[in-house]
Amino acid sequence: MTLTGKAALVSGAAGGIGRAIATAFAQAGSAVACCDIDLAGAEETARLVE
Amino acid sequence: VAAAAKDAFGRLDILVSGAAPHDTGGAVTETTLADWERVVAVNLTGSFLLCRAALPLMIAGGGGSIILIASQLGRVGSAGRAAYCATKGALIQLAKVMAIDHAGENIRVNALSPGAVETARITRRYGSFEAARAAIGPKHVLGRLGQPPEIAAAAVFLASDASSFVTGSDLLVDGGYTAT
């Protein structure tokens, strides 16, 4: 399963399931925008994604 | 949020609505209006607003896949979880209606319903993973809680072309919680 060339937006991306989804999408080849009211958590996910 | 995605990517192919508040739970008689409205606002209204903002971008791009994170508790009831169960059930229905309304625009919409997963939400509710495993592990046929990557794998499936004939569904990834 590949997401190469796709653009994704994940809300609730600061932790738990949202963070796991964001990283899995990135590993599958997608660009990912990480959204959360916990901005620090979302930025941490974004670092993991990169 | 959708405008930020457009600025960053120029397009949007995949949307996951996964935000969830801490909710103290309670029967209807124990739930204040403020608590009820907070759970509805994040679980249900937040998903609606996110989809409403993202859909025009997806439509302009020729299609996409939307995944609403629901719950096994959107399928079955659970003691003292009135607001949570009600909103998660509503998300499953919201996914179905959006699947119907936007099929012609090549947009697939599905719910993804995890069982209990070992996240910060669980430690906040049960105190520790150990306590959570003891309390609700046995409610899952597999005898344990899920791990976040096990839910993410299902999300990758729903986001990818591997699920090209899947829309309006609710994919249970619940360790068999609802099988009994």
PDB file of C-alpha atoms in Angstrom:
ATOM      1  CA  MET A   1       0.000   0.000   0.000  1.00  0.00           C
ATOM      2  CA  THR A   2       1.540   3.274  -1.086  1.00  0.00           C
ATOM      3  CA  LEU A   3       0.571   6.899  -0.640  1.00  0.00           C
ATOM      4  CA  THR A   4       3.322   8.250  -2.858  1.00  0.00           C
ATOM      5  CA  GLY A   5       2.599  11.757  -4.075  1.00  0.00           C
ATOM      6  CA  LYS A   6      -0.432  12.209  -1.832  1.00  0.00           C
ATOM      7  CA  ALA A   7      -1.106  15.138   0.499  1.00  0.00           C
ATOM      8  CA  ALA A   8      -2.747  14.349   3.830  1.00  0.00           C
ATOM      9  CA  LEU A   9      -4.126  16.351   6.744  1.00  0.00           C
ATOM     10  CA  VAL A  10      -4.400  14.665  10.143  1.00  0.00           C
ATOM     11  CA  SER A  11      -6.224  16.293  13.048  1.00  0.00           C
ATOM     12  CA  GLY A  12      -5.493  15.131  16.568  1.00  0.00           C
ATOM     13  CA  ALA A  13      -1.928  14.532  15.428  1.00  0.00           C
ATOM     14  CA  ALA A  14      -0.231  15.492  18.707  1.00  0.00           C
ATOM     15  CA  GLY A  15      -0.290  12.018  20.153  1.00  0.00           C
ATOM     16  CA  GLY A  16      -1.676   8.521  20.315  1.00  0.00           C
ATOM     17  CA  ILE A  17      -3.528   7.303  17.271  1.00  0.00           C
ATOM     18  CA  GLY A  18      -3.220  10.583  15.346  1.00  0.00           C
ATOM     19  CA  ARG A  19       0.557  10.636  15.701  1.00  0.00           C
ATOM     20  CA  ALA A  20       0.795   6.980  14.640  1.00  0.00           C
ATOM     21  CA  ILE A  21      -1.340   7.694  11.584  1.00  0.00           C
ATOM     22  CA  ALA A  22       0.706  10.746  10.600  1.00  0.00           C
ATOM     23  CA  THR A  23       3.971   8.810  10.804  1.00  0.00           C
ATOM     24  CA  ALA A  24       2.543   5.785   8.967  1.00  0.00           C
ATOM     25  CA  PHE A  25       1.254   8.049   6.172  1.00  0.00           C
ATOM     26  CA  ALA A  26       4.688   9.639   5.860  1.00  0.00           C
ATOM     27  CA  GLN A  27       6.357   6.222   5.749  1.00  0.00           C
ATOM     28  CA  ALA A  28       3.952   5.272   2.955  1.00  0.00           C
ATOM     29  CA  GLY A  29       5.132   8.307   0.971  1.00  0.00           C
ATOM     30  CA  SER A  30       2.550  10.975   1.722  1.00  0.00           C
ATOM     31  CA  ALA A  31       3.127  14.587   2.676  1.00  0.00           C
ATOM     32  CA  VAL A  32       1.387  15.158   6.012  1.00  0.00           C
ATOM     33  CA  ALA A  33      -0.002  18.266   7.688  1.00  0.00           C
ATOM     34  CA  CYS A  34      -0.267  17.699  11.453  1.00  0.00           C
ATOM     35  CA  CYS A  35      -3.063  19.593  13.243  1.00  0.00           C
ATOM     36  CA  ASP A  36      -3.864  19.708  16.934  1.00  0.00           C
ATOM     37  CA  ILE A  37      -4.810  22.237  19.612  1.00  0.00           C
ATOM     38  CA  ASP A  38      -1.729  20.807  21.365  1.00  0.00           C
ATOM     39  CA  LEU A  39       0.617  22.695  19.055  1.00  0.00           C
ATOM     40  CA  ALA A  40       3.805  21.486  20.747  1.00  0.00           C
ATOM     41  CA  GLY A  41       2.639  17.897  20.375  1.00  0.00           C
ATOM     42  CA  ALA A  42       1.749  18.428  16.727  1.00  0.00           C
ATOM     43  CA  GLU A  43       5.164  19.985  16.077  1.00  0.00           C
ATOM     44  CA  GLU A  44       6.822  17.003  17.758  1.00  0.00           C
ATOM     45  CA  THR A  45       4.837  14.691  15.454  1.00  0.00           C
ATOM     46  CA  ALA A  46       5.887  16.804  12.479  1.00  0.00           C
ATOM     47  CA  ARG A  47       9.533  16.320  13.515  1.00  0.00           C
ATOM     48  CA  LEU A  48       8.973  12.561  13.748  1.00  0.00           C
ATOM     49  CA  VAL A  49       7.326  12.595  10.343  1.00  0.00           C
ATOM     50  CA  GLU A  50      10.297  14.344   8.809  1.00  0.00           C
TER      51      GLU A  50
ATOM     52  CA  VAL B   1      -6.739  24.565   8.468  1.00  0.00           C
ATOM     53  CA  ALA B   2      -7.745  23.562   4.958  1.00  0.00           C
ATOM     54  CA  ALA B   3      -6.357  26.841   3.630  1.00  0.00           C
ATOM     55  CA  ALA B   4      -3.055  26.050   5.325  1.00  0.00           C
ATOM     56  CA  ALA B   5      -3.020  22.633   3.649  1.00  0.00           C
ATOM     57  CA  LYS B   6      -3.754  24.262   0.296  1.00  0.00           C
ATOM     58  CA  ASP B   7      -0.925  26.720   0.804  1.00  0.00           C
ATOM     59  CA  ALA B   8       1.464  23.939   1.824  1.00  0.00           C
ATOM     60  CA  PHE B   9       0.550  21.280  -0.729  1.00  0.00           C
ATOM     61  CA  GLY B  10      -1.687  22.955  -3.305  1.00  0.00           C
ATOM     62  CA  ARG B  11      -3.981  19.975  -2.940  1.00  0.00           C
ATOM     63  CA  LEU B  12      -5.488  17.588  -0.427  1.00  0.00           C
ATOM     64  CA  ASP B  13      -5.958  13.864  -1.069  1.00  0.00           C
ATOM     65  CA  ILE B  14      -6.428  12.447   2.412  1.00  0.00           C
ATOM     66  CA  LEU B  15      -8.174  13.796   5.509  1.00  0.00           C
ATOM     67  CA  VAL B  16      -8.139  12.113   8.911  1.00  0.00           C
ATOM     68  CA  SER B  17     -10.374  13.575  11.591  1.00  0.00           C
ATOM     69  CA  GLY B  18      -8.925  12.239  14.796  1.00  0.00           C
ATOM     70  CA  ALA B  19      -9.181  14.894  17.480  1.00  0.00           C
ATOM     71  CA  ALA B  20     -10.775  13.777  20.742  1.00  0.00           C
ATOM     72  CA  PRO B  21     -11.183  15.542  24.097  1.00  0.00           C
ATOM     73  CA  HIS B  22     -10.682  14.017  27.490  1.00  0.00           C
ATOM     74  CA  ASP B  23     -14.151  13.238  28.684  1.00  0.00           C
ATOM     75  CA  THR B  24     -14.958  12.400  32.244  1.00  0.00           C
ATOM     76  CA  GLY B  25     -17.892  10.295  31.172  1.00  0.00           C
ATOM     77  CA  GLY B  26     -21.051   9.652  33.065  1.00  0.00           C
ATOM     78  CA  ALA B  27     -24.629   8.614  32.602  1.00  0.00           C
ATOM     79  CA  VAL B  28     -26.969  11.242  31.153  1.00  0.00           C
ATOM     80  CA  THR B  29     -28.089  12.150  34.664  1.00  0.00           C
ATOM     81  CA  GLU B  30     -24.464  12.797  35.631  1.00  0.00           C
ATOM     82  CA  THR B  31     -23.477  14.767  32.530  1.00  0.00           C
ATOM     83  CA  THR B  32     -23.521  18.549  32.701  1.00  0.00           C
ATOM     84  CA  LEU B  33     -24.585  20.498  29.627  1.00  0.00           C
ATOM     85  CA  ALA B  34     -21.077  21.978  29.453  1.00  0.00           C
ATOM     86  CA  ASP B  35     -19.460  18.527  29.422  1.00  0.00           C
ATOM     87  CA  TRP B  36     -21.932  17.251  26.844  1.00  0.00           C
ATOM     88  CA  GLU B  37     -21.396  20.250  24.586  1.00  0.00           C
ATOM     89  CA  ARG B  38     -17.621  19.967  24.834  1.00  0.00           C
ATOM     90  CA  VAL B  39     -17.648  16.314  23.727  1.00  0.00           C
ATOM     91  CA  VAL B  40     -20.107  17.050  20.915  1.00  0.00           C
ATOM     92  CA  ALA B  41     -18.051  20.058  19.824  1.00  0.00           C
ATOM     93  CA  VAL B  42     -14.775  18.193  19.468  1.00  0.00           C
ATOM     94  CA  ASN B  43     -15.954  14.735  18.418  1.00  0.00           C
ATOM     95  CA  LEU B  44     -18.778  15.655  16.100  1.00  0.00           C
ATOM     96  CA  THR B  45     -18.853  19.357  15.214  1.00  0.00           C
ATOM     97  CA  GLY B  46     -15.066  19.401  14.799  1.00  0.00           C
ATOM     98  CA  SER B  47     -15.263  16.597  12.252  1.00  0.00           C
ATOM     99  CA  PHE B  48     -18.087  18.343  10.431  1.00  0.00           C
ATOM    100  CA  LEU B  49     -16.165  21.609  10.224  1.00  0.00           C
ATOM    101  CA  LEU B  50     -12.977  19.891   9.114  1.00  0.00           C
ATOM    102  CA  CYS B  51     -14.779  17.989   6.364  1.00  0.00           C
ATOM    103  CA  ARG B  52     -16.687  21.062   5.257  1.00  0.00           C
ATOM    104  CA  ALA B  53     -13.425  22.977   4.932  1.00  0.00           C
ATOM    105  CA  ALA B  54     -11.531  20.155   3.227  1.00  0.00           C
ATOM    106  CA  LEU B  55     -14.116  18.898   0.758  1.00  0.00           C
ATOM    107  CA  PRO B  56     -13.886  21.793  -1.738  1.00  0.00           C
ATOM    108  CA  LEU B  57     -10.109  21.309  -1.893  1.00  0.00           C
ATOM    109  CA  MET B  58     -10.517  17.568  -2.459  1.00  0.00           C
ATOM    110  CA  ILE B  59     -13.229  18.080  -5.053  1.00  0.00           C
ATOM    111  CA  ALA B  60     -11.041  20.571  -6.923  1.00  0.00           C
ATOM    112  CA  GLY B  61      -8.248  17.995  -6.924  1.00  0.00           C
ATOM    113  CA  GLY B  62     -10.424  15.302  -8.443  1.00  0.00           C
ATOM    114  CA  GLY B  63     -11.120  13.166  -5.389  1.00  0.00           C
ATOM    115  CA  GLY B  64      -9.763  11.823  -2.144  1.00  0.00           C
ATOM    116  CA  SER B  65     -10.258   9.713   0.945  1.00  0.00           C
ATOM    117  CA  ILE B  66     -11.723  10.901   4.243  1.00  0.00           C
ATOM    118  CA  ILE B  67     -11.344   8.877   7.430  1.00  0.00           C
ATOM    119  CA  LEU B  68     -13.322   9.712  10.561  1.00  0.00           C
ATOM    120  CA  ILE B  69     -11.882   8.128  13.682  1.00  0.00           C
ATOM    121  CA  ALA B  70     -14.917   6.743  15.490  1.00  0.00           C
ATOM    122  CA  SER B  71     -14.828   3.941  18.066  1.00  0.00           C
ATOM    123  CA  GLN B  72     -16.113   0.473  18.802  1.00  0.00           C
ATOM    124  CA  LEU B  73     -18.230   2.412  21.296  1.00  0.00           C
ATOM    125  CA  GLY B  74     -19.990   3.966  18.321  1.00  0.00           C
ATOM    126  CA  ARG B  75     -21.336   0.464  17.670  1.00  0.00           C
ATOM    127  CA  VAL B  76     -22.101  -0.805  21.158  1.00  0.00           C
ATOM    128  CA  GLY B  77     -22.992   0.931  24.388  1.00  0.00           C
ATOM    129  CA  SER B  78     -20.773   1.263  27.418  1.00  0.00           C
ATOM    130  CA  ALA B  79     -21.768   2.152  30.971  1.00  0.00           C
ATOM    131  CA  GLY B  80     -21.329   5.814  31.805  1.00  0.00           C
ATOM    132  CA  ARG B  81     -20.156   6.918  28.359  1.00  0.00           C
ATOM    133  CA  ALA B  82     -23.284   8.679  27.122  1.00  0.00           C
ATOM    134  CA  ALA B  83     -21.721  11.623  25.295  1.00  0.00           C
ATOM    135  CA  TYR B  84     -18.810   9.596  23.938  1.00  0.00           C
ATOM    136  CA  CYS B  85     -20.913   6.748  22.568  1.00  0.00           C
ATOM    137  CA  ALA B  86     -23.520   9.115  21.118  1.00  0.00           C
ATOM    138  CA  THR B  87     -20.955  11.198  19.244  1.00  0.00           C
ATOM    139  CA  LYS B  88     -18.972   8.206  17.978  1.00  0.00           C
ATOM    140  CA  GLY B  89     -22.144   6.588  16.675  1.00  0.00           C
ATOM    141  CA  ALA B  90     -22.989   9.852  14.954  1.00  0.00           C
ATOM    142  CA  LEU B  91     -19.584   9.922  13.246  1.00  0.00           C
ATOM    143  CA  ILE B  92     -20.225   6.503  11.714  1.00  0.00           C
ATOM    144  CA  GLN B  93     -23.473   7.842  10.261  1.00  0.00           C
ATOM    145  CA  LEU B  94     -21.810  11.078   9.130  1.00  0.00           C
ATOM    146  CA  ALA B  95     -19.261   9.037   7.183  1.00  0.00           C
ATOM    147  CA  LYS B  96     -22.037   7.117   5.443  1.00  0.00           C
ATOM    148  CA  VAL B  97     -23.904  10.247   4.379  1.00  0.00           C
ATOM    149  CA  MET B  98     -20.769  11.978   3.104  1.00  0.00           C
ATOM    150  CA  ALA B  99     -19.886   8.795   1.218  1.00  0.00           C
ATOM    151  CA  ILE B 100     -23.241   9.000  -0.555  1.00  0.00           C
ATOM    152  CA  ASP B 101     -23.142  12.744  -1.150  1.00  0.00           C
ATOM    153  CA  HIS B 102     -19.609  12.842  -2.559  1.00  0.00           C
ATOM    154  CA  ALA B 103     -19.230   9.519  -4.367  1.00  0.00           C
ATOM    155  CA  GLY B 104     -19.828  11.331  -7.653  1.00  0.00           C
ATOM    156  CA  GLU B 105     -16.841  13.521  -6.897  1.00  0.00           C
ATOM    157  CA  ASN B 106     -14.575  10.513  -6.447  1.00  0.00           C
ATOM    158  CA  ILE B 107     -14.349  10.983  -2.689  1.00  0.00           C
ATOM    159  CA  ARG B 108     -14.508   7.952  -0.441  1.00  0.00           C
ATOM    160  CA  VAL B 109     -15.525   8.446   3.179  1.00  0.00           C
ATOM    161  CA  ASN B 110     -15.148   5.820   5.881  1.00  0.00           C
ATOM    162  CA  ALA B 111     -15.163   5.570   9.642  1.00  0.00           C
ATOM    163  CA  LEU B 112     -12.395   3.722  11.436  1.00  0.00           C
ATOM    164  CA  SER B 113     -13.374   2.323  14.808  1.00  0.00           C
ATOM    165  CA  PRO B 114     -10.574   1.295  17.122  1.00  0.00           C
ATOM    166  CA  GLY B 115     -11.046  -0.642  20.320  1.00  0.00           C
ATOM    167  CA  ALA B 116      -9.179   0.600  23.381  1.00  0.00           C
ATOM    168  CA  VAL B 117      -5.680   1.620  22.339  1.00  0.00           C
ATOM    169  CA  GLU B 118      -2.669   2.250  24.563  1.00  0.00           C
ATOM    170  CA  THR B 119      -2.472   6.056  24.390  1.00  0.00           C
ATOM    171  CA  ALA B 120      -2.377   8.966  26.823  1.00  0.00           C
ATOM    172  CA  ARG B 121      -6.191   8.991  26.797  1.00  0.00           C
ATOM    173  CA  ILE B 122      -6.157   5.542  28.340  1.00  0.00           C
ATOM    174  CA  THR B 123      -3.647   6.384  31.063  1.00  0.00           C
ATOM    175  CA  ARG B 124      -5.670   9.468  31.918  1.00  0.00           C
ATOM    176  CA  ARG B 125      -8.819   7.388  32.269  1.00  0.00           C
ATOM    177  CA  TYR B 126      -7.354   4.342  34.031  1.00  0.00           C
ATOM    178  CA  GLY B 127      -4.209   5.714  35.678  1.00  0.00           C
ATOM    179  CA  SER B 128      -1.781   3.350  33.955  1.00  0.00           C
ATOM    180  CA  PHE B 129      -1.579   0.935  31.065  1.00  0.00           C
ATOM    181  CA  GLU B 130      -1.409  -1.898  33.590  1.00  0.00           C
ATOM    182  CA  ALA B 131      -4.691  -0.824  35.173  1.00  0.00           C
ATOM    183  CA  ALA B 132      -6.292  -0.362  31.759  1.00  0.00           C
ATOM    184  CA  ARG B 133      -5.125  -3.780  30.580  1.00  0.00           C
ATOM    185  CA  ALA B 134      -6.583  -5.396  33.670  1.00  0.00           C
ATOM    186  CA  ALA B 135      -9.859  -3.473  33.443  1.00  0.00           C
ATOM    187  CA  ILE B 136     -10.670  -3.644  29.735  1.00  0.00           C
ATOM    188  CA  GLY B 137      -8.167  -6.003  28.132  1.00  0.00           C
ATOM    189  CA  PRO B 138     -10.519  -8.961  28.744  1.00  0.00           C
ATOM    190  CA  LYS B 139     -13.344  -7.147  26.926  1.00  0.00           C
ATOM    191  CA  HIS B 140     -11.369  -7.577  23.714  1.00  0.00           C
ATOM    192  CA  VAL B 141     -11.405 -11.096  22.223  1.00  0.00           C
ATOM    193  CA  LEU B 142      -7.646 -10.831  21.731  1.00  0.00           C
ATOM    194  CA  GLY B 143      -7.320 -10.202  25.476  1.00  0.00           C
ATOM    195  CA  ARG B 144      -5.361  -6.986  25.205  1.00  0.00           C
ATOM    196  CA  LEU B 145      -5.506  -3.347  24.165  1.00  0.00           C
ATOM    197  CA  GLY B 146      -4.433  -2.195  20.723  1.00  0.00           C
ATOM    198  CA  GLN B 147      -1.237  -0.366  19.850  1.00  0.00           C
ATOM    199  CA  PRO B 148      -1.353   2.913  17.856  1.00  0.00           C
ATOM    200  CA  PRO B 149       0.475   1.436  14.823  1.00  0.00           C
ATOM    201  CA  GLU B 150      -2.216  -1.251  14.557  1.00  0.00           C
ATOM    202  CA  ILE B 151      -4.785   1.494  14.013  1.00  0.00           C
ATOM    203  CA  ALA B 152      -2.475   3.430  11.712  1.00  0.00           C
ATOM    204  CA  ALA B 153      -2.088   0.389   9.436  1.00  0.00           C
ATOM    205  CA  ALA B 154      -5.849   0.358   8.906  1.00  0.00           C
ATOM    206  CA  ALA B 155      -5.810   4.102   8.216  1.00  0.00           C
ATOM    207  CA  VAL B 156      -3.140   3.630   5.545  1.00  0.00           C
ATOM    208  CA  PHE B 157      -5.389   1.018   3.934  1.00  0.00           C
ATOM    209  CA  LEU B 158      -8.404   3.341   3.912  1.00  0.00           C
ATOM    210  CA  ALA B 159      -6.289   6.228   2.613  1.00  0.00           C
ATOM    211  CA  SER B 160      -4.686   4.225  -0.181  1.00  0.00           C
ATOM    212  CA  ASP B 161      -5.993   2.880  -3.463  1.00  0.00           C
ATOM    213  CA  ALA B 162      -5.931  -0.587  -1.865  1.00  0.00           C
ATOM    214  CA  SER B 163      -9.380   0.342  -0.533  1.00  0.00           C
ATOM    215  CA  SER B 164     -10.674   1.757  -3.829  1.00  0.00           C
ATOM    216  CA  PHE B 165     -14.038  -0.077  -3.489  1.00  0.00           C
ATOM    217  CA  VAL B 166     -14.498   0.765   0.199  1.00  0.00           C
ATOM    218  CA  THR B 167     -16.752   3.688   1.044  1.00  0.00           C
ATOM    219  CA  GLY B 168     -19.452   4.364   3.613  1.00  0.00           C
ATOM    220  CA  SER B 169     -18.042   1.630   5.802  1.00  0.00           C
ATOM    221  CA  ASP B 170     -16.967   1.520   9.416  1.00  0.00           C
ATOM    222  CA  LEU B 171     -13.766  -0.477   9.700  1.00  0.00           C
ATOM    223  CA  LEU B 172     -13.594  -2.093  13.128  1.00  0.00           C
ATOM    224  CA  VAL B 173     -10.060  -2.512  14.428  1.00  0.00           C
ATOM    225  CA  ASP B 174     -11.143  -3.470  17.908  1.00  0.00           C
ATOM    226  CA  GLY B 175      -9.443  -6.726  18.805  1.00  0.00           C
ATOM    227  CA  GLY B 176     -12.826  -8.420  18.665  1.00  0.00           C
ATOM    228  CA  TYR B 177     -14.456  -6.179  21.291  1.00  0.00           C
ATOM    229  CA  THR B 178     -17.738  -6.147  19.364  1.00  0.00           C
ATOM    230  CA  ALA B 179     -17.570  -9.801  18.264  1.00  0.00           C
ATOM    231  CA  THR B 180     -19.137 -11.094  21.461  1.00  0.00           C
TER     232      THR B 180
END
